[in-house]
Amino acid sequence: MARVMVRSRETDAWYRQSRNRCIILVVTGIVIVLVVVIVLAVVLTKNDSDQQLSSDPLKRAKQLMKRVPLVDGHNDLPWQLQWHFDNQLADIDLTSRTAGEGKFGKFDQTNIPLLKEGMVGAQFWVSYPTCASQYKDAVSHALVQIDVIKRFIAKYSDTMQYVTTSQGIWDAFNAGDRKSVV
């Protein structure tokens, strides 16, 4: 025998109350989640007054470069040292704005005061053999430039540090050195 469910006022009231309770619970849950998300967003994005970035673009850039190393990804100084000074480091002073007088006049493209002023945090020095040396002596040219890179990093070790990893860049940056990567 099949049972027939008869709806009554009592069962309708019970369903309405249950449905209303469910709606209230869901809405309360959503409100709680939103409050937690908003509180977390405010807490996580709140900066101390000394860490707030300036609205002035130049000041903001300088603030960022104090926190994160600006990496110059290509510097031809080794090639310039070969071209202008025949790799004679005694003829050049990178601590001066005018680093020296080379074969072709005043040489002032790269020097330590400019690197500091520009807040360069790390420098990739390029070992660049010319196209004319391809299939001839490109390897020896590259090795000579790597040698001069290591020599001028050693000469200016008070400012530069030779690193080979990204962690080395961070470690040297936190120590206040300019990093040098070949």
Coordinates of C-alpha atoms in Angstrom, one line a residue, residues 15-181:
Y15 CA 9.9 23.6 5.8
R16 CA 9.8 27.4 5.7
Q17 CA 11.6 27.7 9.0
S18 CA 14.3 25.2 7.9
R19 CA 14.7 27.0 4.6
N20 CA 15.0 30.4 6.4
R21 CA 17.6 28.9 8.8
C22 CA 19.6 27.6 5.8
I23 CA 19.5 31.0 4.1
I24 CA 20.5 32.7 7.3
L25 CA 23.4 30.3 7.8
V26 CA 24.6 30.7 4.2
V27 CA 24.4 34.5 4.4
T28 CA 26.2 34.5 7.8
G29 CA 28.9 32.3 6.4
I30 CA 29.4 34.5 3.4
V31 CA 29.6 37.6 5.6
I32 CA 32.1 36.0 7.9
V33 CA 34.3 34.9 4.9
L34 CA 34.2 38.4 3.4
V35 CA 35.1 40.0 6.8
V36 CA 38.1 37.7 7.1
V37 CA 39.2 38.4 3.6
I38 CA 38.9 42.1 4.0
V39 CA 40.8 42.1 7.4
L40 CA 43.6 39.9 5.9
A41 CA 43.8 42.2 2.9
V42 CA 44.1 45.3 5.1
V43 CA 46.7 43.7 7.4
L44 CA 48.8 42.3 4.6
T45 CA 48.9 45.5 2.5
K46 CA 49.4 47.8 5.4
N47 CA 52.9 49.2 5.4
D48 CA 54.8 50.9 8.2
S49 CA 55.3 54.6 7.5
D50 CA 59.0 54.0 6.8
Q51 CA 58.2 51.4 4.2
Q52 CA 55.5 53.3 2.3
L53 CA 56.5 54.2 -1.2
S54 CA 56.6 57.8 -2.3
S55 CA 54.1 59.1 -4.9
D56 CA 57.0 60.9 -6.6
P57 CA 58.2 58.5 -9.4
L58 CA 61.9 59.2 -8.9
K59 CA 61.8 58.9 -5.1
R60 CA 59.7 55.7 -5.5
A61 CA 62.3 54.2 -7.9
K62 CA 65.1 55.0 -5.5
Q63 CA 63.1 53.4 -2.6
L64 CA 62.6 50.3 -4.7
M65 CA 66.3 50.1 -5.7
K66 CA 67.3 50.2 -2.0
R67 CA 65.1 47.1 -1.4
V68 CA 65.8 45.1 -4.6
P69 CA 69.0 45.1 -6.7
L70 CA 68.8 46.8 -10.1
V71 CA 70.6 44.5 -12.4
D72 CA 72.3 45.9 -15.5
G73 CA 72.2 42.9 -17.8
H74 CA 74.9 44.0 -20.3
N75 CA 78.1 46.0 -19.8
D76 CA 80.8 46.1 -22.4
L77 CA 83.5 47.5 -20.1
P78 CA 85.8 44.5 -20.7
W79 CA 85.7 45.2 -24.4
Q80 CA 86.2 48.9 -23.8
L81 CA 89.2 48.1 -21.6
Q82 CA 90.7 46.0 -24.4
W83 CA 89.9 48.6 -27.1
H84 CA 91.0 51.7 -25.2
F85 CA 93.6 50.5 -22.8
D86 CA 94.9 47.1 -24.1
N87 CA 93.7 45.6 -20.9
Q88 CA 96.2 47.6 -18.8
L89 CA 94.3 48.2 -15.6
A90 CA 97.1 50.4 -14.3
D91 CA 96.0 53.0 -17.0
I92 CA 92.4 53.2 -15.7
D93 CA 90.8 54.4 -12.5
L94 CA 87.2 53.3 -12.1
T95 CA 86.9 55.3 -8.9
S96 CA 87.0 58.5 -10.9
R97 CA 84.2 59.9 -13.0
T98 CA 86.7 60.2 -15.9
A99 CA 88.2 56.8 -15.6
G100 CA 91.1 57.6 -17.9
E101 CA 92.4 58.8 -21.3
G102 CA 92.4 56.0 -23.7
K103 CA 93.6 55.7 -27.3
F104 CA 90.5 57.5 -28.4
G105 CA 90.2 60.2 -25.8
K106 CA 88.4 60.5 -22.5
F107 CA 86.9 57.3 -21.2
D108 CA 83.9 57.8 -18.9
Q109 CA 81.3 55.3 -19.9
T110 CA 81.4 53.1 -16.8
N111 CA 82.9 54.0 -13.4
I112 CA 82.1 53.3 -9.8
P113 CA 80.7 56.8 -9.0
L114 CA 78.2 56.4 -11.8
L115 CA 77.3 52.8 -10.8
K116 CA 76.6 54.0 -7.2
E117 CA 74.7 57.1 -8.4
G118 CA 72.6 55.0 -10.6
M119 CA 72.0 52.5 -7.7
V120 CA 73.1 49.6 -9.9
G121 CA 72.9 46.6 -7.6
A122 CA 74.4 44.0 -9.9
Q123 CA 76.3 44.1 -13.2
F124 CA 76.7 41.4 -15.9
W125 CA 80.1 42.0 -17.5
V126 CA 80.2 40.9 -21.1
S127 CA 83.0 38.8 -22.5
Y128 CA 82.6 39.7 -26.1
P129 CA 84.7 38.3 -28.9
T130 CA 84.3 40.1 -32.2
C131 CA 82.6 38.5 -35.2
A132 CA 86.0 38.7 -37.0
S133 CA 87.4 36.3 -34.5
Q134 CA 84.8 33.6 -35.2
Y135 CA 86.4 30.3 -36.2
K136 CA 89.8 31.8 -35.4
D137 CA 90.6 32.9 -31.9
A138 CA 87.2 33.7 -30.4
V139 CA 87.8 31.5 -27.4
S140 CA 91.1 33.1 -26.5
H141 CA 89.5 36.6 -26.8
A142 CA 86.7 35.5 -24.5
L143 CA 89.1 34.1 -22.0
V144 CA 91.2 37.3 -22.0
Q145 CA 88.2 39.3 -21.3
I146 CA 87.1 37.0 -18.5
D147 CA 90.6 37.4 -17.1
V148 CA 90.4 41.2 -17.2
I149 CA 86.9 41.1 -15.6
K150 CA 88.3 39.0 -12.7
R151 CA 91.3 41.3 -12.4
F152 CA 89.3 44.6 -12.2
I153 CA 86.8 43.0 -9.7
A154 CA 89.8 42.1 -7.6
K155 CA 91.3 45.6 -8.0
Y156 CA 88.0 47.2 -6.8
S157 CA 87.1 44.5 -4.3
D158 CA 86.1 47.2 -1.8
T159 CA 83.1 47.9 -4.1
M160 CA 82.7 44.8 -6.3
Q161 CA 82.2 41.2 -5.6
Y162 CA 82.4 38.3 -8.1
V163 CA 79.3 36.1 -7.8
T164 CA 78.0 33.3 -9.9
T165 CA 74.4 32.8 -8.6
S166 CA 71.3 34.8 -8.0
Q167 CA 71.7 34.0 -4.3
G168 CA 75.2 35.5 -4.5
I169 CA 73.7 38.7 -5.9
W170 CA 71.2 38.9 -2.9
D171 CA 74.0 38.1 -0.4
A172 CA 76.3 40.8 -1.8
F173 CA 73.4 43.3 -2.2
N174 CA 72.5 42.8 1.5
A175 CA 76.1 43.3 2.4
G176 CA 76.2 46.6 0.4
D177 CA 78.5 45.5 -2.4
R178 CA 78.0 46.0 -6.2
K179 CA 77.8 42.5 -7.7
S180 CA 79.6 41.4 -10.7
V181 CA 78.5 38.5 -12.9

